[in-house]
Amino acid sequence: MTGSQRVILLACGSFNPPTNMHLRMFEIAKDFLHRTTNYNVVAGLMSPVHDKYGKEGLASAGDRIQMLRLALNSSSWVHVSEWETTQDDWTPTREAVQYHQELVDSVVNGNLDPTAKRQRLDASQSWLNHLTTSTDPVVVKLLCGADLLESFAKPGLWKEEDIEALVGKYGIVVITREGSNPYKFIYESDLLTKHQKNIHIVTEWITNEVSSTKVRRALRRGESVKYLVQDSVIDYIYKNALFNTHNNFALSASHKTTLLSATTDCAIEDVAT
Ligand SMILES: Nc1ncnc2c1ncn2[C@@H]1O[C@H](COP(=O)(O)OP(=O)(O)OP(=O)(O)O)[C@@H](O)[C@H]1O
Ligand SMILES: NC(=O)c1ccc[n+]([C@@H]2O[C@H](COP(=O)(O)O)[C@@H](O)[C@H]2O)c1
Ligand SMILES: [Zn+2]
C-alpha cells in the first residue's frame, strides 16, 4: 500500500482462556481500518496480563501463553507478546503500548548498530523481523473491546495521564460489544472527545457475545465450548485440568476433545454410570 501508515494492533487482556472473539477482533479491526483509513495493519499482538494482575481464577501466565500460541497457530499475522508476563509486576496498559512502540522504533526506525539490532531481534519476537523489510515508520495502537474503553470511567482504575497518552499519542481501535455505547461514552468525556480522531470505533454487526467468563463457566459445568474456543485450546485446557475441568477429568482422559465437546451431555452420563 503506497502512502499508507503501517500499524501494529496490540490487544492487552487476561485471555483466560483466549476465545474465538479475541481472535476475531483482529480480523474485524484490520478490515475496518483498511476500508476507512490509509492504515496498513502489518501485525497484531496479544499481550497477556501478568500473574500479579490477581484476577480471580486467572490461569498462570505460562498456561495462558501456551493457549494463545495454540489459538494463533491459524493466524499468519497475529502473535503473542510475552513481555508483560516477564516483568516483575503488573504493567499499566499505557506502558505496555509504550514498550512495544519503543521496541518497534528502535528496530525499524532506530539507529541501532547491526549487532545491537540483531540481538534485539533474536531476543524478541519473529514478528519484528518482517517489519524491517521497510523503513516506513510503524505505529502501535491499542485494540480493545468497548467494555475496556468504558472501564476508563471506573474510579481509581486508570490514571488520567495514561488515558490521555493512549488516546492522544497512540490511538485506540474499539470493537463494539453488546450493551456498550462507545459513541455516547466518548460524547460524555471531554478528554475522549478531544482525541476523538484517534479513537476508531468498529461496529461489529456479526455480534458474538462470547467471553472468557462464560467459557470458564461452561467448562466448570462440563458443558461444551466447541466453536467458541479453538479445539487445540480446549485440548490444552482438559489436558492441564484448567478452569476446574479436573471435576470432569475422567471424561477428558477417556475421550478426545472433539468427541467430548460434541457429546458432553451423554458423555457425562456415561462416566457417571
Ligand atoms: N465478545 C467480545 N467482543 C468485543 N471485544 C471483546 C469480546 N471479548 C473480549 N473482548 C475484548 O478482548 C480484550 C481482552 O479481554 P479479556 O481477556 O478480559 O476477555 P473477556 O472475554 O472480556 O474475559 P473476562 O470475561 O474474563 O473479562 C478486551 O479488550 C475485551 O474488551
Ligand atoms: N490502568 C490500567 O492500565 C489498566 C486498568 C485496568 C485494566 N487494564 C488492562 O486491561 C486489560 C483487561 O483486563 P480484564 O481481563 O480485567 O478485562 C488487562 O490487560 C489489564 O492490564 C489496565
Ligand atoms: Zn474482560
CSV table of N, CA, C and O and ligand atoms in Angstrom, one decimal, residues 11-16 47-50 53 55 58 84 90-95 147-148 151-152 156-159 162-163 166 177, ligand 2:
chain,number,residue,atom,x,y,z
A,11,ALA,N,-3.4,-5.9,21.6
A,11,ALA,CA,-4.5,-6.2,22.5
A,11,ALA,C,-4.0,-6.7,23.8
A,11,ALA,O,-3.3,-7.7,23.9
A,12,CYS,N,-4.3,-6.0,24.9
A,12,CYS,CA,-3.9,-6.4,26.2
A,12,CYS,C,-5.2,-7.0,26.9
A,12,CYS,O,-6.3,-6.5,26.7
A,13,GLY,N,-4.9,-8.1,27.6
A,13,GLY,CA,-6.1,-8.7,28.3
A,13,GLY,C,-5.6,-9.9,29.1
A,13,GLY,O,-4.5,-10.3,29.1
A,14,SER,N,-6.6,-10.5,29.7
A,14,SER,CA,-6.3,-11.7,30.5
A,14,SER,C,-6.2,-12.9,29.6
A,14,SER,O,-5.4,-13.8,29.8
A,15,PHE,N,-7.1,-13.0,28.6
A,15,PHE,CA,-7.1,-14.2,27.7
A,15,PHE,C,-7.2,-15.5,28.5
A,15,PHE,O,-6.3,-16.3,28.4
A,16,ASN,N,-8.2,-15.6,29.3
A,16,ASN,CA,-8.2,-16.6,30.3
A,16,ASN,C,-9.5,-17.4,30.2
A,16,ASN,O,-10.4,-17.3,31.1
A,47,SER,N,-1.1,-9.5,24.2
A,47,SER,CA,-0.3,-9.3,25.3
A,47,SER,C,-1.0,-9.7,26.6
A,47,SER,O,-1.8,-9.0,27.2
A,48,PRO,N,-0.8,-11.0,27.0
A,48,PRO,CA,-1.5,-11.5,28.2
A,48,PRO,C,-1.0,-10.7,29.5
A,48,PRO,O,0.2,-10.4,29.6
A,49,VAL,N,-1.9,-10.5,30.4
A,49,VAL,CA,-1.6,-9.8,31.6
A,49,VAL,C,-0.7,-10.6,32.5
A,49,VAL,O,-0.8,-11.8,32.5
A,50,HIS,N,0.0,-9.9,33.4
A,50,HIS,CA,0.9,-10.5,34.4
A,50,HIS,C,0.1,-11.3,35.4
A,50,HIS,O,-1.0,-10.9,35.7
A,53,TYR,N,-1.7,-9.5,38.2
A,53,TYR,CA,-2.9,-8.8,38.0
A,53,TYR,C,-4.0,-9.2,39.0
A,53,TYR,O,-4.8,-8.5,39.4
A,55,LYS,N,-6.5,-11.3,39.1
A,55,LYS,CA,-7.9,-11.5,38.9
A,55,LYS,C,-8.3,-12.9,39.3
A,55,LYS,O,-7.5,-13.9,39.1
A,58,LEU,N,-7.5,-16.6,37.5
A,58,LEU,CA,-6.5,-16.3,36.4
A,58,LEU,C,-5.6,-17.5,36.3
A,58,LEU,O,-4.9,-17.8,37.3
A,84,GLU,N,4.8,-8.5,28.9
A,84,GLU,CA,4.1,-8.1,30.1
A,84,GLU,C,4.3,-9.2,31.2
A,84,GLU,O,4.5,-8.9,32.4
A,90,TRP,N,2.6,-6.3,37.5
A,90,TRP,CA,1.6,-5.9,36.5
A,90,TRP,C,2.0,-4.6,35.9
A,90,TRP,O,2.6,-3.7,36.5
A,91,THR,N,1.8,-4.5,34.6
A,91,THR,CA,2.1,-3.3,33.8
A,91,THR,C,0.9,-2.5,33.4
A,91,THR,O,0.0,-3.1,32.8
A,92,PRO,N,0.8,-1.2,33.7
A,92,PRO,CA,-0.4,-0.5,33.2
A,92,PRO,C,-0.3,-0.5,31.6
A,92,PRO,O,0.7,-0.6,31.0
A,93,THR,N,-1.5,-0.5,31.0
A,93,THR,CA,-1.6,-0.7,29.6
A,93,THR,C,-0.8,0.4,28.8
A,93,THR,O,-0.2,0.1,27.8
A,94,ARG,N,-0.8,1.6,29.3
A,94,ARG,CA,-0.1,2.6,28.6
A,94,ARG,C,1.4,2.2,28.5
A,94,ARG,O,2.0,2.4,27.4
A,95,GLU,N,2.0,1.7,29.5
A,95,GLU,CA,3.4,1.3,29.5
A,95,GLU,C,3.6,0.1,28.5
A,95,GLU,O,4.6,0.0,27.9
A,147,ASP,N,-16.0,-2.6,26.3
A,147,ASP,CA,-16.0,-2.6,27.8
A,147,ASP,C,-14.7,-2.1,28.4
A,147,ASP,O,-14.7,-1.5,29.5
A,148,LEU,N,-13.6,-2.3,27.7
A,148,LEU,CA,-12.3,-1.8,28.2
A,148,LEU,C,-12.3,-0.3,28.1
A,148,LEU,O,-11.9,0.4,29.1
A,151,SER,N,-14.3,1.1,30.8
A,151,SER,CA,-13.7,0.9,32.2
A,151,SER,C,-12.8,2.1,32.5
A,151,SER,O,-12.4,2.3,33.7
A,152,PHE,N,-12.5,3.0,31.5
A,152,PHE,CA,-11.8,4.3,31.8
A,152,PHE,C,-12.5,5.1,32.9
A,152,PHE,O,-11.9,5.9,33.6
A,156,GLY,N,-10.5,5.2,40.0
A,156,GLY,CA,-9.2,4.7,40.5
A,156,GLY,C,-8.6,3.6,39.6
A,156,GLY,O,-7.5,3.1,39.9
A,157,LEU,N,-9.3,3.2,38.5
A,157,LEU,CA,-8.7,2.1,37.7
A,157,LEU,C,-7.7,2.6,36.7
A,157,LEU,O,-6.7,1.9,36.5
A,158,TRP,N,-7.9,3.8,36.1
A,158,TRP,CA,-6.9,4.3,35.1
A,158,TRP,C,-6.4,5.6,35.5
A,158,TRP,O,-7.2,6.5,36.0
A,159,LYS,N,-5.1,5.9,35.3
A,159,LYS,CA,-4.6,7.3,35.5
A,159,LYS,C,-5.1,8.1,34.4
A,159,LYS,O,-4.9,7.7,33.2
A,162,ASP,N,-2.5,8.4,31.7
A,162,ASP,CA,-2.4,7.2,30.9
A,162,ASP,C,-3.5,7.2,29.8
A,162,ASP,O,-3.2,6.8,28.6
A,163,ILE,N,-4.7,7.6,30.2
A,163,ILE,CA,-5.8,7.6,29.2
A,163,ILE,C,-5.4,8.7,28.1
A,163,ILE,O,-5.6,8.4,26.9
A,166,LEU,N,-2.9,7.2,25.8
A,166,LEU,CA,-3.4,6.1,25.0
A,166,LEU,C,-4.2,6.7,23.8
A,166,LEU,O,-4.1,6.3,22.7
A,177,ARG,N,-19.4,-4.0,21.7
A,177,ARG,CA,-19.8,-5.1,22.5
A,177,ARG,C,-21.2,-4.9,22.9
A,177,ARG,O,-21.6,-3.8,23.2
B,2,LIG,N1,-4.7,1.4,34.4
B,2,LIG,C1,-4.5,0.4,33.5
B,2,LIG,O1,-3.6,0.5,32.7
B,2,LIG,C2,-5.5,-0.7,33.5
B,2,LIG,C3,-6.5,-0.8,34.4
B,2,LIG,C4,-7.3,-2.0,34.3
B,2,LIG,C5,-7.1,-3.0,33.3
B,2,LIG,N2,-6.1,-2.8,32.5
B,2,LIG,C6,-5.8,-3.8,31.5
B,2,LIG,O2,-6.9,-4.2,30.8
B,2,LIG,C7,-6.8,-5.5,30.3
B,2,LIG,C8,-8.2,-6.1,30.5
B,2,LIG,O3,-8.3,-7.0,31.6
B,2,LIG,P1,-9.6,-7.6,32.1
B,2,LIG,O4,-9.4,-9.1,31.9
B,2,LIG,O5,-9.7,-7.3,33.6
B,2,LIG,O6,-10.8,-7.1,31.3
B,2,LIG,C9,-5.6,-6.1,31.1
B,2,LIG,O7,-4.6,-6.2,30.1
B,2,LIG,C10,-5.2,-5.1,32.1
B,2,LIG,O8,-3.8,-5.0,32.3
B,2,LIG,C11,-5.3,-1.7,32.5
